[in-house]
C-alpha cells in the first residue's frame, strides 16, 4: 500500500462489521479451550509490505470497489506465534479465523482450504473422516457468531454477502481421501457446505495418484465413480495435488470444468508441485482454470530465484501465454502465520512434494526464504497481484478476469446461480 493514503473505504466498512470479534470468544478461553498465543493477522513481518505509486493504488482501490475479487485458494487460518505449538494447536480442533486480516484483504470471496487441510484432531495422520467433519463444522460454528465473514454455497449468496460488505467463504477440501471408499460421503460433504474438492493430495488415495507418489495410472474405478458424483452434486473438481495422469484422466471423464486452484508452471520451475503444459492446457480446454499460488518455495523461477511477488507473477504470465487470460486466476495458498515453519512441521505427514520416481528433482540455484514478500498472507497477496498488473499496464477488463471473473464463470457452470 502506498504511503499517505487512508485505509480503503471497503476495508473501513469491513472493520466496522468485524467489531473486534475473536474466534470462539463466545466461550471462556483457558477454561473451555486452550488459549495459544497467535501470530498477528496484520504486520507479522515488520517492514515487509510493498508500496505502490498513488496512481496504481487509487486505480486498484476503485477496481476493488466495482469488481468482485476472488481468491481461488487460501487458508483463512491464524497460526500460533510459536511454530512449536503447531501440532498441539491443530489437534485441539479449534483453529482461529483471522477476521482482522480478512477485513484488510480487499477480497470478496475466498475459496478456503481452512483447517480441514490438516484434519488430524483425534487421528495422528491427516484426512480422517471424523476429524474432517469436525473441522468443517467447528469453522461454521465460529462463523455463526460474527458478522464479517459469511459461508456461501451459491453465487447468489456470494453476491448478497458482497452487497452487504461481508466477505464470502466457500468451504473446500484439498483431498477426497476422507471419504474412503464410501461415495455417499460426497453427498455429506456437499451438505456440510463443501463446493470444491481436490481428488487427491500429494499421496495417492483410493481415487487416484498423488503428485508425490512414484507411479500414476490415472483414476481408479472408485475415482471415476467419485468424479461422476461430484459432477452430479455440483462440486468443482480440483487436481492441484493430483498426479499428472490422474489429472488428465479426470479432465477426460468429467462432465464439468476441471480446475487447478493452486499451482504454477513446471516449465518455469521443474518440480512435481508445478503443472506441466499438457495438464494446464487440458484443464483450460475443459473450461477450467489454473490458479497460481504463492506458498513459500513453490512458484519460483530461474529469473526470480528468491520467491517473491515477481516470481509468482512470472508464473501467471507464463500461464496466460500458454492458455489465454480466460483460464488463469489467483490461488495464493497462503495463511496467517509462519508459513515456512508450518511446512517444515507438517510436510512429512503429507508426503514429500519434491519426490518424483523416488528421486528429488534437480533445481536451479535458489534462495530459501522466511516468507514470500508481497504474498505473505491472504490480507495482501491478491491485492498486490492486482496492483502489479495495473503497474504493468494490464487493462481493467483483463484484471477483472484474473481477479475473479474466470473463477466465477466456472462456479456458475458447476453450481448454477
Short mmCIF file of C-alpha atoms in Angstrom, two decimals:
data_model
loop_
_atom_site.label_atom_id
_atom_site.label_comp_id
_atom_site.label_asym_id
_atom_site.label_seq_id
_atom_site.Cartn_x
_atom_site.Cartn_y
_atom_site.Cartn_z
CA UNK A 1 0.00 0.00 0.00
CA UNK A 2 1.32 3.49 -0.79
CA UNK A 3 2.07 5.94 1.99
CA UNK A 4 -0.07 9.00 2.71
CA UNK A 5 -3.42 7.44 1.84
CA UNK A 6 -6.10 6.46 4.35
CA UNK A 7 -7.39 2.91 4.55
CA UNK A 8 -9.51 1.84 1.57
CA UNK A 9 -13.21 2.54 2.05
CA UNK A 10 -14.01 -1.16 1.67
CA UNK A 11 -11.60 -2.00 4.49
CA UNK A 12 -13.11 0.66 6.76
CA UNK A 13 -16.61 -0.72 6.22
CA UNK A 14 -15.46 -4.26 6.88
CA UNK A 15 -13.57 -3.36 10.02
CA UNK A 16 -16.81 -1.88 11.34
CA UNK A 17 -18.59 -5.17 10.60
CA UNK A 18 -15.77 -7.13 12.26
CA UNK A 19 -16.20 -5.17 15.50
CA UNK A 20 -13.11 -6.81 17.08
CA UNK A 21 -14.63 -10.30 17.31
CA UNK A 22 -12.09 -13.05 18.07
CA UNK A 23 -12.65 -16.72 17.27
CA UNK A 24 -14.57 -18.62 19.96
CA UNK A 25 -14.97 -15.58 22.19
CA UNK A 26 -18.44 -16.93 23.00
CA UNK A 27 -16.53 -19.41 25.20
CA UNK A 28 -14.12 -18.94 28.12
CA UNK A 29 -10.54 -19.13 26.86
CA UNK A 30 -8.36 -21.17 29.18
CA UNK A 31 -11.39 -22.95 30.61
CA UNK A 32 -13.41 -24.20 27.61
CA UNK A 33 -10.38 -24.46 25.34
CA UNK A 34 -6.64 -23.91 25.47
CA UNK A 35 -5.63 -20.39 24.51
CA UNK A 36 -2.49 -20.25 22.36
CA UNK A 37 -0.56 -17.09 21.57
CA UNK A 38 -1.38 -16.48 17.91
CA UNK A 39 0.54 -14.73 15.14
CA UNK A 40 -0.58 -11.20 14.28
CA UNK A 41 -3.12 -11.09 11.49
CA UNK A 42 -1.61 -7.84 10.21
CA UNK A 43 2.07 -6.86 10.13
CA UNK A 44 3.57 -10.18 11.23
CA UNK A 45 6.79 -9.30 9.39
CA UNK A 46 7.59 -5.61 10.09
CA UNK A 47 8.64 -3.68 7.03
CA UNK A 48 7.62 -6.39 4.57
CA UNK A 49 4.69 -4.56 2.97
CA UNK A 50 5.06 -3.40 -0.62
CA UNK A 51 4.45 0.22 -1.55
CA UNK A 52 2.76 1.25 -4.77
CA UNK A 53 2.52 4.60 -6.51
CA UNK A 54 -0.53 6.68 -5.62
CA UNK A 55 -1.85 6.31 -9.17
CA UNK A 56 -1.69 2.50 -9.04
CA UNK A 57 -3.12 2.39 -5.53
CA UNK A 58 -6.08 4.64 -6.37
CA UNK A 59 -6.82 2.67 -9.54
CA UNK A 60 -6.68 -0.65 -7.67
CA UNK A 61 -8.97 0.59 -4.91
CA UNK A 62 -11.52 1.79 -7.45
CA UNK A 63 -11.30 -1.59 -9.19
CA UNK A 64 -11.85 -3.49 -5.92
CA UNK A 65 -14.95 -1.42 -5.20
CA UNK A 66 -16.52 -2.16 -8.59
CA UNK A 67 -15.46 -5.74 -9.37
CA UNK A 68 -15.89 -9.00 -7.42
CA UNK A 69 -12.43 -10.10 -6.23
CA UNK A 70 -11.91 -13.83 -5.69
CA UNK A 71 -9.11 -15.94 -4.26
CA UNK A 72 -9.31 -19.44 -5.77
CA UNK A 73 -7.41 -20.93 -2.83
CA UNK A 74 -6.27 -19.60 0.55
CA UNK A 75 -6.30 -20.69 4.17
CA UNK A 76 -8.17 -18.30 6.45
CA UNK A 77 -6.36 -19.74 9.43
CA UNK A 78 -4.46 -17.94 12.16
CA UNK A 79 -1.42 -19.97 13.19
CA UNK A 80 0.33 -19.97 16.59
CA UNK A 81 3.08 -17.42 17.13
CA UNK A 82 5.39 -20.25 18.23
CA UNK A 83 5.83 -22.83 15.42
CA UNK A 84 6.47 -25.42 18.13
CA UNK A 85 2.80 -25.14 19.11
CA UNK A 86 1.51 -26.03 15.64
CA UNK A 87 0.74 -29.71 16.29
CA UNK A 88 -0.95 -29.18 19.70
CA UNK A 89 -2.91 -26.23 18.33
CA UNK A 90 -4.13 -28.21 15.33
CA UNK A 91 -5.12 -31.22 17.41
CA UNK A 92 -7.31 -29.11 19.67
CA UNK A 93 -9.67 -28.76 16.70
CA UNK A 94 -10.33 -25.03 17.16
CA UNK A 95 -8.37 -23.19 14.51
CA UNK A 96 -8.89 -19.44 14.71
CA UNK A 97 -10.04 -17.31 11.80
CA UNK A 98 -8.06 -14.04 11.37
CA UNK A 99 -11.04 -11.73 10.97
CA UNK A 100 -8.97 -8.55 11.12
CA UNK A 101 -6.75 -9.81 8.32
CA UNK A 102 -9.76 -10.83 6.24
CA UNK A 103 -11.20 -7.33 6.62
CA UNK A 104 -7.97 -5.85 5.23
CA UNK A 105 -7.75 -8.21 2.26
CA UNK A 106 -9.93 -6.48 -0.33
CA UNK A 107 -11.11 -9.97 -1.37
CA UNK A 108 -14.86 -10.55 -1.72
CA UNK A 109 -14.86 -14.35 -1.95
CA UNK A 110 -12.31 -16.81 -0.61
CA UNK A 111 -12.20 -20.48 -1.55
CA UNK A 112 -10.98 -21.53 1.87
CA UNK A 113 -8.87 -24.64 2.42
CA UNK A 114 -9.29 -23.89 6.10
CA UNK A 115 -8.25 -26.21 8.93
CA UNK A 116 -9.57 -29.31 7.18
CA UNK A 117 -6.41 -29.39 5.06
CA UNK A 118 -4.72 -30.90 8.12
CA UNK A 119 -7.63 -32.70 9.76
CA UNK A 120 -5.74 -34.57 12.45
CA UNK A 121 -7.51 -33.98 15.75
CA UNK A 122 -8.03 -37.48 17.10
CA UNK A 123 -6.00 -39.21 14.39
CA UNK A 124 -2.22 -38.80 14.19
CA UNK A 125 -2.46 -38.81 10.39
CA UNK A 126 -4.35 -36.29 8.23
CA UNK A 127 -7.61 -36.83 6.32
CA UNK A 128 -9.50 -38.79 8.98
CA UNK A 129 -13.25 -38.59 8.21
CA UNK A 130 -14.40 -37.71 11.73
CA UNK A 131 -11.69 -35.06 12.04
CA UNK A 132 -12.61 -33.56 8.68
CA UNK A 133 -16.28 -33.29 9.62
CA UNK A 134 -15.30 -31.79 12.98
CA UNK A 135 -13.11 -29.16 11.32
CA UNK A 136 -15.79 -28.18 8.81
CA UNK A 137 -18.48 -27.93 11.48
CA UNK A 138 -16.29 -26.12 14.03
CA UNK A 139 -15.38 -23.48 11.46
CA UNK A 140 -19.05 -22.82 10.76
CA UNK A 141 -19.86 -22.67 14.48
CA UNK A 142 -17.36 -19.84 14.83
CA UNK A 143 -18.63 -18.09 11.69
CA UNK A 144 -22.16 -18.15 13.13
CA UNK A 145 -21.10 -15.83 15.97
CA UNK A 146 -19.87 -12.88 13.90
CA UNK A 147 -21.00 -10.63 11.03
CA UNK A 148 -17.98 -10.09 8.76
CA UNK A 149 -17.47 -13.49 7.11
CA UNK A 150 -20.36 -15.36 5.52
CA UNK A 151 -20.20 -19.02 4.41
CA UNK A 152 -21.64 -19.22 0.89
CA UNK A 153 -22.88 -22.19 -1.14
CA UNK A 154 -24.17 -20.36 -4.22
CA UNK A 155 -23.19 -17.34 -6.30
CA UNK A 156 -26.41 -15.67 -5.21
CA UNK A 157 -25.24 -15.91 -1.60
CA UNK A 158 -21.80 -14.62 -2.63
CA UNK A 159 -23.36 -11.60 -4.33
CA UNK A 160 -25.56 -10.93 -1.33
CA UNK A 161 -22.57 -11.06 1.00
CA UNK A 162 -20.58 -8.64 -1.16
CA UNK A 163 -23.52 -6.23 -1.38
CA UNK A 164 -23.60 -6.16 2.43
CA UNK A 165 -19.80 -5.62 2.70
CA UNK A 166 -19.33 -9.13 4.02
CA UNK A 167 -16.57 -11.47 2.83
CA UNK A 168 -17.89 -14.71 1.37
CA UNK A 169 -16.18 -18.02 2.11
CA UNK A 170 -16.54 -21.22 0.09
CA UNK A 171 -15.59 -24.31 2.10
CA UNK A 172 -13.22 -26.63 0.25
CA UNK A 173 -11.11 -29.71 0.87
CA UNK A 174 -7.78 -30.38 -0.83
CA UNK A 175 -8.34 -34.14 -0.92
CA UNK A 176 -11.21 -36.60 -1.16
CA UNK A 177 -9.21 -39.04 1.00
CA UNK A 178 -11.63 -38.70 3.97
CA UNK A 179 -14.44 -40.41 2.05
CA UNK A 180 -12.50 -43.69 1.99
CA UNK A 181 -14.47 -45.97 -0.34
CA UNK A 182 -17.90 -44.52 0.51
CA UNK A 183 -19.15 -42.40 -2.39
CA UNK A 184 -22.20 -41.25 -0.39
CA UNK A 185 -19.86 -39.30 1.85
CA UNK A 186 -19.51 -36.85 -1.03
CA UNK A 187 -23.21 -36.03 -0.52
CA UNK A 188 -22.49 -35.44 3.17
CA UNK A 189 -19.60 -33.09 2.34
CA UNK A 190 -21.88 -31.21 -0.03
CA UNK A 191 -24.46 -30.98 2.74
CA UNK A 192 -21.79 -29.53 5.04
CA UNK A 193 -21.13 -26.80 2.50
CA UNK A 194 -18.14 -28.13 0.55
CA UNK A 195 -18.34 -26.80 -3.01
CA UNK A 196 -14.84 -27.57 -4.32
CA UNK A 197 -12.88 -30.75 -3.70
CA UNK A 198 -9.41 -31.98 -4.59
CA UNK A 199 -9.44 -35.56 -5.84
CA UNK A 200 -6.07 -36.46 -4.33
CA UNK A 201 -3.50 -34.75 -2.14
CA UNK A 202 0.23 -35.46 -2.59
CA UNK A 203 -0.01 -39.09 -1.50
CA UNK A 204 -2.24 -41.40 -3.53
CA UNK A 205 -5.65 -42.43 -2.20
CA UNK A 206 -8.38 -44.82 -3.33
CA UNK A 207 -9.46 -42.43 -6.11
CA UNK A 208 -6.16 -41.94 -7.90
CA UNK A 209 -2.50 -41.00 -7.73
CA UNK A 210 -0.94 -38.02 -5.97
CA UNK A 211 1.88 -35.87 -7.29
CA UNK A 212 4.35 -37.13 -4.67
CA UNK A 213 3.88 -40.80 -5.43
CA UNK A 214 6.15 -42.99 -7.54
CA UNK A 215 3.61 -44.13 -10.09
CA UNK A 216 0.44 -42.79 -11.71
CA UNK A 217 -2.10 -44.89 -13.56
CA UNK A 218 -4.93 -42.35 -13.55
CA UNK A 219 -8.26 -42.60 -11.77
CA UNK A 220 -9.29 -45.84 -10.16
CA UNK A 221 -12.75 -47.28 -10.73
CA UNK A 222 -13.75 -45.69 -7.42
CA UNK A 223 -12.22 -42.43 -8.60
CA UNK A 224 -14.35 -42.48 -11.74
CA UNK A 225 -17.48 -43.03 -9.67
CA UNK A 226 -16.49 -40.24 -7.30
CA UNK A 227 -15.92 -37.88 -10.22
CA UNK A 228 -19.39 -38.60 -11.59
CA UNK A 229 -20.93 -37.99 -8.17
CA UNK A 230 -19.10 -34.67 -7.82
CA UNK A 231 -20.42 -33.63 -11.24
CA UNK A 232 -23.94 -34.64 -10.22
CA UNK A 233 -23.76 -32.82 -6.89
CA UNK A 234 -22.23 -29.63 -8.26
CA UNK A 235 -18.83 -29.85 -6.56
CA UNK A 236 -15.94 -28.32 -8.53
CA UNK A 237 -13.20 -30.88 -9.27
CA UNK A 238 -9.68 -29.72 -8.31
CA UNK A 239 -6.49 -31.51 -9.41
CA UNK A 240 -3.92 -29.23 -7.77
CA UNK A 241 -2.20 -32.09 -5.92
CA UNK A 242 -3.09 -34.93 -8.28
CA UNK A 243 -0.55 -36.81 -10.34
CA UNK A 244 -0.35 -35.77 -13.98
CA UNK A 245 -2.01 -38.89 -15.43
CA UNK A 246 -4.77 -38.71 -12.81
CA UNK A 247 -5.39 -35.06 -13.64
CA UNK A 248 -5.59 -35.76 -17.37
CA UNK A 249 -7.90 -38.72 -16.74
CA UNK A 250 -10.17 -36.50 -14.63
CA UNK A 251 -10.44 -33.96 -17.44
CA UNK A 252 -11.29 -36.67 -19.99
CA UNK A 253 -14.05 -38.12 -17.82
CA UNK A 254 -15.55 -35.01 -16.22
CA UNK A 255 -18.81 -33.56 -17.49
CA UNK A 256 -17.87 -30.21 -15.94
CA UNK A 257 -14.78 -27.96 -15.93
CA UNK A 258 -11.77 -29.27 -14.00
CA UNK A 259 -9.56 -26.73 -12.24
CA UNK A 260 -6.12 -26.31 -10.71
CA UNK A 261 -6.75 -23.91 -7.84
CA UNK A 262 -3.15 -23.51 -6.66
CA UNK A 263 -0.03 -24.45 -8.58
CA UNK A 264 2.23 -22.97 -11.26
CA UNK A 265 4.12 -23.77 -14.44
CA UNK A 266 6.54 -26.70 -14.37
CA UNK A 267 8.18 -25.21 -17.46
CA UNK A 268 9.40 -22.41 -15.18
CA UNK A 269 10.15 -24.47 -12.08
CA UNK A 270 10.70 -28.23 -12.56
CA UNK A 271 9.04 -29.76 -9.51
CA UNK A 272 6.05 -32.15 -9.45
CA UNK A 273 4.20 -29.49 -7.42
CA UNK A 274 4.03 -27.38 -10.57
CA UNK A 275 1.92 -28.47 -13.54
CA UNK A 276 3.19 -29.46 -17.00
CA UNK A 277 1.84 -27.69 -20.06
CA UNK A 278 -0.39 -30.59 -21.13
CA UNK A 279 -2.23 -30.66 -17.79
CA UNK A 280 -2.68 -26.87 -17.77
CA UNK A 281 -3.96 -26.96 -21.35
CA UNK A 282 -6.32 -29.85 -20.58
CA UNK A 283 -7.91 -28.04 -17.63
CA UNK A 284 -8.27 -24.86 -19.68
CA UNK A 285 -9.79 -26.89 -22.52
CA UNK A 286 -12.41 -28.27 -20.12
CA UNK A 287 -13.46 -24.72 -19.34
CA UNK A 288 -11.43 -24.61 -16.14
CA UNK A 289 -8.52 -22.50 -14.98
CA UNK A 290 -5.18 -22.61 -13.21
CA UNK A 291 -4.91 -20.55 -10.03
CA UNK A 292 -1.29 -19.54 -9.44
CA UNK A 293 -0.05 -20.00 -5.89
CA UNK A 294 2.46 -18.25 -3.65
CA UNK A 295 3.09 -20.69 -0.80
CA UNK A 296 6.80 -20.50 0.14
CA UNK A 297 9.24 -22.21 -2.23
CA UNK A 298 6.66 -23.19 -4.84
CA UNK A 299 6.31 -20.70 -7.74
CA UNK A 300 9.99 -19.78 -8.00
CA UNK A 301 11.67 -19.16 -11.37
CA UNK A 302 15.23 -19.12 -12.66
CA UNK A 303 14.80 -15.42 -13.40
CA UNK A 304 13.46 -14.74 -9.90
CA UNK A 305 15.14 -17.38 -7.69
CA UNK A 306 14.19 -15.54 -4.48
CA UNK A 307 10.50 -16.32 -4.05
CA UNK A 308 8.53 -13.10 -4.18
CA UNK A 309 5.56 -11.44 -5.87
CA UNK A 310 7.66 -11.06 -9.04
CA UNK A 311 8.31 -14.80 -9.35
CA UNK A 312 4.62 -15.56 -8.69
CA UNK A 313 3.60 -13.13 -11.42
CA UNK A 314 6.09 -14.66 -13.84
CA UNK A 315 4.15 -17.92 -13.46
CA UNK A 316 0.89 -16.07 -14.06
CA UNK A 317 2.19 -14.51 -17.26
CA UNK A 318 3.60 -17.85 -18.45
CA UNK A 319 0.18 -19.46 -17.94
CA UNK A 320 -1.54 -16.58 -19.75
CA UNK A 321 0.80 -17.09 -22.70
CA UNK A 322 0.04 -20.82 -22.65
CA UNK A 323 -3.77 -20.95 -22.34
CA UNK A 324 -5.02 -17.37 -22.56
CA UNK A 325 -6.18 -14.89 -19.98
CA UNK A 326 -9.64 -16.51 -19.69
CA UNK A 327 -8.15 -19.54 -17.92
CA UNK A 328 -5.83 -18.08 -15.26
CA UNK A 329 -6.66 -16.95 -11.73
CA UNK A 330 -5.16 -16.10 -8.35
CA UNK A 331 -4.76 -19.02 -5.91
CA UNK A 332 -2.21 -17.76 -3.37
CA UNK A 333 -2.45 -20.69 -0.91
CA UNK A 334 -1.29 -18.52 1.99
CA UNK A 335 -2.20 -18.34 5.67
CA UNK A 336 -1.70 -16.03 8.65
CA UNK A 337 1.49 -17.07 10.43
CA UNK A 338 4.91 -18.51 9.69
CA UNK A 339 4.09 -20.49 6.56
CA UNK A 340 7.65 -21.70 6.04
CA UNK A 341 7.78 -23.16 9.57
CA UNK A 342 4.33 -24.66 9.09
CA UNK A 343 5.59 -26.52 6.01
CA UNK A 344 8.57 -27.88 7.91
CA UNK A 345 6.29 -29.17 10.66
CA UNK A 346 3.57 -30.77 8.57
CA UNK A 347 5.05 -31.63 5.16
CA UNK A 348 6.32 -35.08 6.26
CA UNK A 349 2.74 -36.05 7.18
CA UNK A 350 1.51 -35.46 3.63
CA UNK A 351 4.25 -36.99 1.51
CA UNK A 352 7.14 -35.06 0.05
CA UNK A 353 6.14 -32.59 -2.63
CA UNK A 354 9.60 -32.81 -4.19
CA UNK A 355 9.51 -36.57 -4.69
CA UNK A 356 9.26 -37.96 -8.20
CA UNK A 357 10.01 -41.54 -9.13
CA UNK A 358 11.78 -41.79 -5.80
CA UNK A 359 14.23 -39.01 -6.65
CA UNK A 360 14.29 -35.30 -5.85
CA UNK A 361 14.38 -33.11 -8.99
CA UNK A 362 17.48 -31.12 -9.78
CA UNK A 363 16.54 -27.48 -9.35
CA UNK A 364 18.33 -24.32 -10.45
CA UNK A 365 20.05 -22.39 -7.63
CA UNK A 366 17.53 -20.61 -5.44
CA UNK A 367 17.34 -18.97 -2.05
CA UNK A 368 15.33 -20.27 0.89
CA UNK A 369 13.09 -17.50 2.25
CA UNK A 370 11.39 -16.94 5.58
CA UNK A 371 8.34 -15.52 3.78
CA UNK A 372 7.25 -14.54 0.27
CA UNK A 373 7.45 -10.76 0.06
CA UNK A 374 4.25 -9.31 -1.38
CA UNK A 375 2.33 -12.55 -0.78
CA UNK A 376 2.96 -13.16 2.92
CA UNK A 377 -0.68 -13.77 3.81
CA UNK A 378 -4.25 -13.58 2.44
CA UNK A 379 -4.56 -9.96 3.58
CA UNK A 380 -2.04 -8.81 0.97
CA UNK A 381 -1.48 -11.44 -1.73
CA UNK A 382 -4.42 -10.85 -4.09
CA UNK A 383 -4.31 -7.08 -3.61
CA UNK A 384 -0.64 -6.97 -4.56
CA UNK A 385 -1.26 -9.19 -7.59
CA UNK A 386 -3.90 -6.70 -8.78
CA UNK A 387 -1.58 -3.74 -8.24
CA UNK A 388 1.30 -5.49 -10.00
CA UNK A 389 -0.88 -5.96 -13.07
CA UNK A 390 -2.05 -2.36 -13.14
CA UNK A 391 1.52 -1.12 -12.72
CA UNK A 392 2.49 -3.08 -15.83
CA UNK A 393 -0.31 -1.76 -17.97
CA UNK A 394 -2.91 -4.54 -17.90
CA UNK A 395 -6.41 -3.37 -18.82
CA UNK A 396 -9.22 -3.31 -16.30
CA UNK A 397 -11.09 -5.95 -18.30
CA UNK A 398 -8.14 -8.35 -18.19
CA UNK A 399 -7.50 -7.77 -14.48
CA UNK A 400 -11.20 -8.46 -13.83
CA UNK A 401 -10.83 -11.91 -15.43
CA UNK A 402 -7.73 -12.82 -13.44
CA UNK A 403 -9.00 -11.36 -10.16
CA UNK A 404 -12.32 -13.18 -10.11
CA UNK A 405 -14.15 -13.41 -13.41
CA UNK A 406 -12.62 -16.71 -14.50
CA UNK A 407 -13.33 -18.40 -11.17
CA UNK A 408 -16.85 -17.07 -11.15
CA UNK A 409 -17.51 -18.43 -14.64
CA UNK A 410 -16.53 -21.94 -13.53
CA UNK A 411 -18.60 -21.68 -10.35
CA UNK A 412 -21.67 -20.65 -12.35
CA UNK A 413 -21.13 -23.56 -14.76
CA UNK A 414 -20.86 -26.13 -11.95
CA UNK A 415 -23.21 -24.69 -9.31
CA UNK A 416 -25.63 -22.62 -11.33
CA UNK A 417 -26.69 -19.42 -9.60
#
